[in-house]
Amino acid sequence: MRIVVLVSGSGSNLQAVIDAVAAGTLPVTIAAVGADRPGTGGVRRAAEAGIATFEVDFRKYDERADWNRALTEAVAAHTPDYVVSSGFMRIVDQHFLDRFPNRYLNTHPALLPSFPGAHGVRDALAYGVKVTGCTVMIADAGVDTGPILAQAPVAVLPGDTEETLHERIKVEERRLLIETLTDLAAARSTVGA
Ligand code: GAR
């Protein structure tokens, strides 16, 4: 099973996937890692692991649709079975989704449908929930909407900051993402999905 991983930030969840593949515990090929801007930690981590990388810089496009088309082509060039948004902080359009139908996975640091968007951890903390967590889903054209594949709870502890809570969520998020990819790879090999 070939995956392309999209990142916007540090790529620590991507690193967990790279490590699992290297350890032989996750039977997927990371065909490429792409970013929406230059200089992300995620692309640096991929390059260090010898994985192909690409950047489709959002700021270089006047029209969002043109950026979406360029991103779609850059991803498709690596012929992925699944595309994984791992901290990719841009919404893709229908053109992209039609090219990878039901094949675009997203991870989010909250228990959707609560606290969608770019600040899932901060918003959960501000609301005062006692339990939050993470979600792995099939992404659609909305903001963190789409069918949920897996979720895990994480307790909010007294004194938590956005950073401490996010770090504990990421531990669960990495486990959940790797578990989900393992299941999808197993389903492909048994039923040719
Ligand atoms: C992850 O927690 C991911 O769920 C979140 O960004 C973080 C990326 O961390 N994504 C979203 O909030 C999407 N709405 P990383 O770059 O260290 O892997």
Short mmCIF file of C-alpha atoms and ligand atoms in Angstrom, two decimals:
data_model
loop_
_atom_site.label_atom_id
_atom_site.label_comp_id
_atom_site.label_asym_id
_atom_site.label_seq_id
_atom_site.Cartn_x
_atom_site.Cartn_y
_atom_site.Cartn_z
CA MET A 1 0.00 0.00 0.00
CA ARG A 2 1.49 3.28 -1.14
CA ILE A 3 0.81 6.46 0.83
CA VAL A 4 1.59 10.11 0.26
CA VAL A 5 1.72 12.13 3.50
CA LEU A 6 0.89 15.85 3.52
CA VAL A 7 2.31 18.10 6.26
CA SER A 8 2.39 21.77 7.23
CA GLY A 9 4.40 21.61 10.43
CA SER A 10 6.94 19.72 12.46
CA GLY A 11 5.86 16.30 11.22
CA SER A 12 6.25 14.46 14.52
CA ASN A 13 3.32 12.19 13.65
CA LEU A 14 4.88 11.59 10.23
CA GLN A 15 8.08 10.61 12.04
CA ALA A 16 6.19 7.91 13.93
CA VAL A 17 4.94 6.52 10.60
CA ILE A 18 8.48 6.66 9.12
CA ASP A 19 9.83 4.84 12.19
CA ALA A 20 7.11 2.15 12.06
CA VAL A 21 7.79 1.51 8.38
CA ALA A 22 11.55 1.35 9.05
CA ALA A 23 10.97 -1.06 11.93
CA GLY A 24 8.96 -3.33 9.65
CA THR A 25 5.82 -3.08 11.78
CA LEU A 26 3.77 -1.04 9.29
CA PRO A 27 3.49 -2.66 5.83
CA VAL A 28 3.20 0.49 3.73
CA THR A 29 5.47 2.41 1.38
CA ILE A 30 5.73 6.15 1.98
CA ALA A 31 5.88 7.16 -1.68
CA ALA A 32 6.37 10.86 -0.91
CA VAL A 33 5.84 13.62 1.63
CA GLY A 34 4.41 16.95 0.47
CA ALA A 35 3.93 20.35 2.10
CA ASP A 36 1.97 23.53 1.43
CA ARG A 37 4.94 25.76 2.20
CA PRO A 38 8.72 25.63 2.09
CA GLY A 39 10.88 24.67 5.05
CA THR A 40 8.59 22.40 7.08
CA GLY A 41 10.02 20.03 9.64
CA GLY A 42 7.96 17.27 8.01
CA VAL A 43 9.71 17.60 4.65
CA ARG A 44 13.07 17.76 6.41
CA ARG A 45 12.30 14.54 8.31
CA ALA A 46 11.23 12.84 5.06
CA ALA A 47 14.36 13.93 3.21
CA GLU A 48 16.51 12.64 6.06
CA ALA A 49 14.76 9.27 5.72
CA GLY A 50 15.43 9.21 1.96
CA ILE A 51 11.76 9.74 1.04
CA ALA A 52 10.78 11.80 -2.01
CA THR A 53 9.42 15.24 -1.13
CA PHE A 54 7.53 18.05 -2.84
CA GLU A 55 6.28 21.49 -1.90
CA VAL A 56 3.27 23.20 -3.48
CA ASP A 57 3.52 26.62 -1.89
CA PHE A 58 0.02 27.97 -1.23
CA ARG A 59 1.25 31.58 -1.23
CA LYS A 60 2.56 31.33 -4.77
CA TYR A 61 -0.94 30.87 -6.24
CA ASP A 62 -3.38 33.75 -6.78
CA GLU A 63 -6.30 31.35 -7.13
CA ARG A 64 -7.01 28.67 -4.56
CA ALA A 65 -8.34 26.38 -7.32
CA ASP A 66 -4.99 26.56 -9.12
CA TRP A 67 -3.14 25.58 -5.95
CA ASN A 68 -5.57 22.67 -5.50
CA ARG A 69 -4.93 21.48 -9.06
CA ALA A 70 -1.16 21.72 -8.63
CA LEU A 71 -1.35 19.84 -5.32
CA THR A 72 -3.54 17.16 -6.88
CA GLU A 73 -1.06 16.59 -9.71
CA ALA A 74 1.94 16.58 -7.36
CA VAL A 75 0.29 13.93 -5.17
CA ALA A 76 -1.05 11.86 -8.08
CA ALA A 77 2.44 11.69 -9.61
CA HIS A 78 3.36 9.33 -6.76
CA THR A 79 0.36 7.03 -7.44
CA PRO A 80 -0.76 6.65 -3.80
CA ASP A 81 -3.41 4.23 -2.61
CA TYR A 82 -4.06 6.62 0.29
CA VAL A 83 -3.19 10.24 0.96
CA VAL A 84 -2.68 11.13 4.64
CA SER A 85 -3.10 14.63 6.03
CA SER A 86 -0.78 14.59 9.02
CA GLY A 87 -0.99 18.12 10.31
CA PHE A 88 -1.72 19.49 6.80
CA MET A 89 -3.44 22.76 7.67
CA ARG A 90 -5.22 23.45 4.36
CA ILE A 91 -8.63 22.42 3.13
CA VAL A 92 -8.54 20.70 -0.25
CA ASP A 93 -11.33 21.08 -2.79
CA GLN A 94 -13.58 18.65 -4.62
CA HIS A 95 -11.14 18.38 -7.53
CA PHE A 96 -8.56 16.85 -5.18
CA LEU A 97 -11.12 14.64 -3.40
CA ASP A 98 -12.51 13.31 -6.70
CA ARG A 99 -9.00 12.18 -7.65
CA PHE A 100 -8.60 10.20 -4.40
CA PRO A 101 -12.17 9.17 -3.51
CA ASN A 102 -12.45 7.84 0.05
CA ARG A 103 -8.66 7.70 0.01
CA TYR A 104 -7.84 10.93 1.86
CA LEU A 105 -7.23 10.36 5.57
CA ASN A 106 -6.98 13.06 8.19
CA THR A 107 -5.93 13.06 11.82
CA HIS A 108 -7.30 15.64 14.21
CA PRO A 109 -6.34 16.37 17.86
CA ALA A 110 -9.88 16.34 19.29
CA LEU A 111 -12.88 14.04 19.51
CA LEU A 112 -14.81 15.16 16.43
CA PRO A 113 -17.38 16.47 15.84
CA SER A 114 -16.26 18.56 18.84
CA PHE A 115 -13.57 21.16 18.30
CA PRO A 116 -12.85 21.02 14.55
CA GLY A 117 -10.43 23.44 12.91
CA ALA A 118 -6.88 24.60 13.37
CA HIS A 119 -7.03 24.91 17.19
CA GLY A 120 -8.67 21.69 18.36
CA VAL A 121 -6.52 21.39 21.47
CA ARG A 122 -6.78 25.06 22.49
CA ASP A 123 -10.55 25.10 21.94
CA ALA A 124 -11.13 21.96 24.03
CA LEU A 125 -9.01 23.39 26.84
CA ALA A 126 -10.83 26.74 26.70
CA TYR A 127 -14.22 25.02 26.82
CA GLY A 128 -13.18 23.16 29.94
CA VAL A 129 -13.86 19.59 28.84
CA LYS A 130 -12.39 16.91 31.10
CA VAL A 131 -11.84 14.42 28.27
CA THR A 132 -10.67 15.18 24.75
CA GLY A 133 -8.66 13.01 22.38
CA CYS A 134 -7.99 12.40 18.72
CA THR A 135 -9.76 11.26 15.58
CA VAL A 136 -8.65 9.54 12.39
CA MET A 137 -11.14 10.03 9.59
CA ILE A 138 -11.77 10.04 5.88
CA ALA A 139 -11.67 13.71 4.98
CA ASP A 140 -14.22 15.45 2.80
CA ALA A 141 -14.49 19.04 1.61
CA GLY A 142 -15.47 20.38 5.06
CA VAL A 143 -13.33 21.41 8.01
CA ASP A 144 -12.61 18.17 9.88
CA THR A 145 -15.83 16.56 8.67
CA GLY A 146 -16.16 13.15 7.03
CA PRO A 147 -16.61 9.56 8.20
CA ILE A 148 -14.78 8.73 11.44
CA LEU A 149 -12.55 5.64 11.32
CA ALA A 150 -11.07 5.64 14.84
CA GLN A 151 -10.95 7.72 18.00
CA ALA A 152 -9.09 7.62 21.29
CA PRO A 153 -9.82 9.57 24.50
CA VAL A 154 -7.24 11.59 26.43
CA ALA A 155 -7.94 13.03 29.90
CA VAL A 156 -7.40 16.74 30.47
CA LEU A 157 -5.28 17.08 33.61
CA PRO A 158 -5.26 19.96 36.09
CA GLY A 159 -2.61 22.46 35.03
CA ASP A 160 -2.54 21.29 31.41
CA THR A 161 -1.41 23.84 28.84
CA GLU A 162 -2.14 23.58 25.12
CA GLU A 163 1.38 22.20 24.69
CA THR A 164 1.30 19.52 27.43
CA LEU A 165 -2.17 18.36 26.40
CA HIS A 166 -1.27 18.29 22.69
CA GLU A 167 1.83 16.20 23.42
CA ARG A 168 -0.27 13.57 25.27
CA ILE A 169 -2.87 13.62 22.48
CA LYS A 170 -0.13 13.10 19.89
CA VAL A 171 0.99 9.92 21.65
CA GLU A 172 -2.51 8.50 21.08
CA GLU A 173 -2.77 10.07 17.63
CA ARG A 174 0.39 8.33 16.43
CA ARG A 175 -0.80 4.97 17.75
CA LEU A 176 -4.23 5.43 16.15
CA LEU A 177 -2.83 6.54 12.79
CA ILE A 178 -0.44 3.59 12.61
CA GLU A 179 -3.22 1.19 13.68
CA THR A 180 -5.57 2.57 11.03
CA LEU A 181 -2.95 2.35 8.29
CA THR A 182 -2.13 -1.21 9.38
CA ASP A 183 -5.83 -2.16 9.15
CA LEU A 184 -6.22 -0.53 5.73
CA ALA A 185 -3.11 -2.29 4.44
CA ALA A 186 -4.40 -5.63 5.76
CA ALA A 187 -7.80 -5.03 4.14
CA ARG A 188 -6.12 -4.28 0.80
CA SER A 189 -4.04 -7.42 0.90
CA THR A 190 -6.97 -9.69 1.80
CA VAL A 191 -9.82 -8.23 -0.25
CA GLY A 192 -7.88 -6.08 -2.72
CA ALA A 193 -9.73 -2.96 -1.57
C1 GAR B 1 -1.41 16.95 14.85
O1 GAR B 1 -1.82 16.92 16.19
C2 GAR B 1 -2.62 16.95 13.93
O2 GAR B 1 -3.70 16.25 14.41
C3 GAR B 1 -2.94 18.42 13.86
O3 GAR B 1 -1.69 19.00 13.72
C4 GAR B 1 -0.74 18.27 14.48
C5 GAR B 1 0.51 18.07 13.65
O4 GAR B 1 1.59 17.71 14.44
N1 GAR B 1 -3.85 18.66 12.78
C6 GAR B 1 -4.91 19.49 12.87
O5 GAR B 1 -5.12 20.19 13.84
C7 GAR B 1 -5.84 19.48 11.68
N2 GAR B 1 -7.07 20.11 11.98
P1 GAR B 1 2.98 17.22 13.79
O6 GAR B 1 3.33 18.20 12.67
O7 GAR B 1 3.94 17.28 14.91
O8 GAR B 1 2.77 15.83 13.28
#
